[in-house]
PDB file of C-alpha atoms in Angstrom:
ATOM      1  CA  THR A 784     -46.874  18.874 -63.240  1.00 49.00           C
ATOM      2  CA  LEU A 785     -44.528  17.476 -65.459  1.00 52.00           C
ATOM      3  CA  GLY A 786     -45.792  13.941 -66.486  1.00 62.00           C
ATOM      4  CA  GLY A 787     -47.983  13.689 -63.481  1.00 64.00           C
ATOM      5  CA  LEU A 788     -44.961  14.543 -60.992  1.00 65.00           C
ATOM      6  CA  PRO A 789     -44.425  17.881 -59.368  1.00 62.00           C
ATOM      7  CA  ASN A 790     -42.413  20.439 -61.453  1.00 64.00           C
ATOM      8  CA  PRO A 791     -39.565  21.246 -58.964  1.00 66.00           C
ATOM      9  CA  ALA A 792     -39.361  24.963 -60.493  1.00 69.00           C
ATOM     10  CA  LEU A 793     -42.783  25.561 -58.753  1.00 68.00           C
ATOM     11  CA  GLN A 794     -42.502  23.766 -55.232  1.00 74.00           C
ATOM     12  CA  THR A 795     -42.982  25.865 -52.271  1.00 81.00           C
ATOM     13  CA  VAL A 796     -41.587  25.021 -48.699  1.00 84.00           C
ATOM     14  CA  LEU A 797     -43.093  26.515 -45.608  1.00 88.00           C
ATOM     15  CA  ARG A 798     -40.476  27.320 -42.885  1.00 91.00           C
ATOM     16  CA  LEU A 799     -42.151  27.607 -39.563  1.00 93.00           C
ATOM     17  CA  ALA A 800     -39.684  29.203 -36.936  1.00 93.00           C
ATOM     18  CA  GLY A 801     -40.787  29.802 -33.096  1.00 94.00           C
ATOM     19  CA  GLU A 802     -42.151  27.952 -29.981  1.00 95.00           C
ATOM     20  CA  GLY A 803     -44.846  25.882 -29.325  1.00 96.00           C
ATOM     21  CA  ASN A 804     -47.552  23.638 -31.524  1.00 96.00           C
ATOM     22  CA  VAL A 805     -49.044  24.413 -34.964  1.00 95.00           C
ATOM     23  CA  ARG A 806     -51.665  22.660 -36.894  1.00 96.00           C
ATOM     24  CA  LEU A 807     -51.531  23.793 -40.392  1.00 92.00           C
ATOM     25  CA  TRP A 808     -54.337  23.893 -43.157  1.00 92.00           C
ATOM     26  CA  VAL A 809     -53.803  25.177 -47.074  1.00 85.00           C
ATOM     27  CA  ASN A 810     -56.670  25.468 -49.398  1.00 84.00           C
ATOM     28  CA  GLY A 811     -58.830  23.709 -47.033  1.00 88.00           C
ATOM     29  CA  GLN A 812     -56.665  20.367 -46.796  1.00 86.00           C
ATOM     30  CA  GLU A 813     -54.889  19.770 -43.678  1.00 90.00           C
ATOM     31  CA  ALA A 814     -50.979  19.896 -43.992  1.00 86.00           C
ATOM     32  CA  GLY A 815     -50.032  18.721 -40.473  1.00 90.00           C
ATOM     33  CA  GLU A 816     -49.189  19.361 -36.741  1.00 94.00           C
ATOM     34  CA  TYR A 817     -45.729  20.710 -35.517  1.00 94.00           C
ATOM     35  CA  THR A 818     -44.124  21.143 -32.457  1.00 95.00           C
ATOM     36  CA  LEU A 819     -41.592  23.924 -33.081  1.00 94.00           C
ATOM     37  CA  ALA A 820     -38.756  24.641 -30.736  1.00 91.00           C
ATOM     38  CA  ALA A 821     -36.657  27.762 -30.899  1.00 84.00           C
ATOM     39  CA  SER A 822     -33.427  25.912 -31.509  1.00 85.00           C
ATOM     40  CA  GLU A 823     -34.447  25.205 -35.493  1.00 89.00           C
ATOM     41  CA  ALA A 824     -36.977  25.677 -38.029  1.00 90.00           C
ATOM     42  CA  THR A 825     -39.398  23.051 -39.235  1.00 91.00           C
ATOM     43  CA  ARG A 826     -39.909  22.907 -43.087  1.00 89.00           C
ATOM     44  CA  VAL A 827     -43.051  21.910 -44.657  1.00 86.00           C
ATOM     45  CA  PRO A 828     -42.043  20.675 -47.970  1.00 76.00           C
ATOM     46  CA  ASP A 829     -44.218  21.073 -51.178  1.00 69.00           C
ATOM     47  CA  ILE A 830     -47.137  23.374 -50.098  1.00 74.00           C
ATOM     48  CA  ASP A 831     -49.559  23.427 -53.195  1.00 70.00           C
ATOM     49  CA  LEU A 832     -50.218  26.996 -54.068  1.00 70.00           C
ATOM     50  CA  GLU A 833     -52.526  27.295 -56.691  1.00 70.00           C
ATOM     51  CA  ALA A 834     -52.856  30.667 -59.071  1.00 69.00           C
ATOM     52  CA  GLY A 835     -55.079  33.071 -57.247  1.00 72.00           C
ATOM     53  CA  ALA A 836     -56.232  32.744 -53.632  1.00 79.00           C
ATOM     54  CA  ASN A 837     -54.454  30.139 -51.178  1.00 80.00           C
ATOM     55  CA  PRO A 838     -56.086  30.188 -47.927  1.00 86.00           C
ATOM     56  CA  VAL A 839     -53.802  29.329 -44.906  1.00 86.00           C
ATOM     57  CA  LEU A 840     -54.985  28.565 -41.732  1.00 90.00           C
ATOM     58  CA  LEU A 841     -52.903  28.200 -38.475  1.00 91.00           C
ATOM     59  CA  SER A 842     -53.940  27.170 -35.073  1.00 95.00           C
ATOM     60  CA  TRP A 843     -50.768  28.338 -32.783  1.00 95.00           C
ATOM     61  CA  GLU A 844     -50.341  27.137 -29.381  1.00 96.00           C
ATOM     62  CA  PRO A 845     -47.481  29.093 -27.966  1.00 95.00           C
ATOM     63  CA  ALA A 846     -44.912  27.235 -25.671  1.00 94.00           C
ATOM     64  CA  SER A 847     -44.821  30.256 -23.500  1.00 94.00           C
ATOM     65  CA  PRO A 848     -46.234  33.790 -23.097  1.00 94.00           C
ATOM     66  CA  SER A 849     -43.324  35.302 -24.913  1.00 93.00           C
ATOM     67  CA  SER A 850     -43.113  32.935 -27.700  1.00 93.00           C
ATOM     68  CA  THR A 851     -42.963  34.176 -31.003  1.00 92.00           C
ATOM     69  CA  LEU A 852     -43.929  32.350 -34.879  1.00 93.00           C
ATOM     70  CA  SER A 853     -42.592  33.370 -38.036  1.00 92.00           C
ATOM     71  CA  LEU A 854     -43.937  31.885 -41.529  1.00 89.00           C
ATOM     72  CA  VAL A 855     -41.664  31.898 -44.561  1.00 89.00           C
ATOM     73  CA  PHE A 856     -42.865  30.457 -48.117  1.00 85.00           C
ATOM     74  CA  GLU A 857     -39.466  29.565 -49.667  1.00 86.00           C
ATOM     75  CA  ASP A 858     -38.859  28.616 -53.188  1.00 81.00           C
ATOM     76  CA  ARG A 859     -37.062  24.884 -53.974  1.00 79.00           C
ATOM     77  CA  ASP A 860     -33.581  27.201 -53.360  1.00 82.00           C
ATOM     78  CA  ARG A 861     -34.612  28.335 -49.580  1.00 83.00           C
ATOM     79  CA  GLN A 862     -35.144  31.534 -51.172  1.00 84.00           C
ATOM     80  CA  PRO A 863     -37.817  33.691 -49.306  1.00 85.00           C
ATOM     81  CA  GLU A 864     -40.931  34.348 -51.394  1.00 81.00           C
ATOM     82  CA  ILE A 865     -43.118  35.875 -48.277  1.00 77.00           C
ATOM     83  CA  THR A 866     -42.952  36.219 -44.830  1.00 80.00           C
ATOM     84  CA  PHE A 867     -45.165  36.772 -41.604  1.00 78.00           C
ATOM     85  CA  ALA A 868     -44.514  37.195 -37.966  1.00 80.00           C
ATOM     86  CA  PHE A 869     -46.220  36.742 -34.768  1.00 76.00           C
ATOM     87  CA  SER A 870     -45.820  37.468 -31.264  1.00 76.00           C
TER      88      SER A 870
END
């Protein structure tokens, strides 16, 4: 933090792409519920990742049997840091 405010250089955004409903928890804290549409990605701003392990839990309800889900952790410049894909 900088004076109690988040340091922009350290902020992480989670980009979710796919179809269906997702519930997300990061470090044991619920980070929201999201309805995903194939036409556009959903961004979860300012994911608080600390040094060391950061458990991420997803509950995904696919819209159809052929639905896919991808997660990309991005930096503040939307550059990918870590990518995961599921089908």
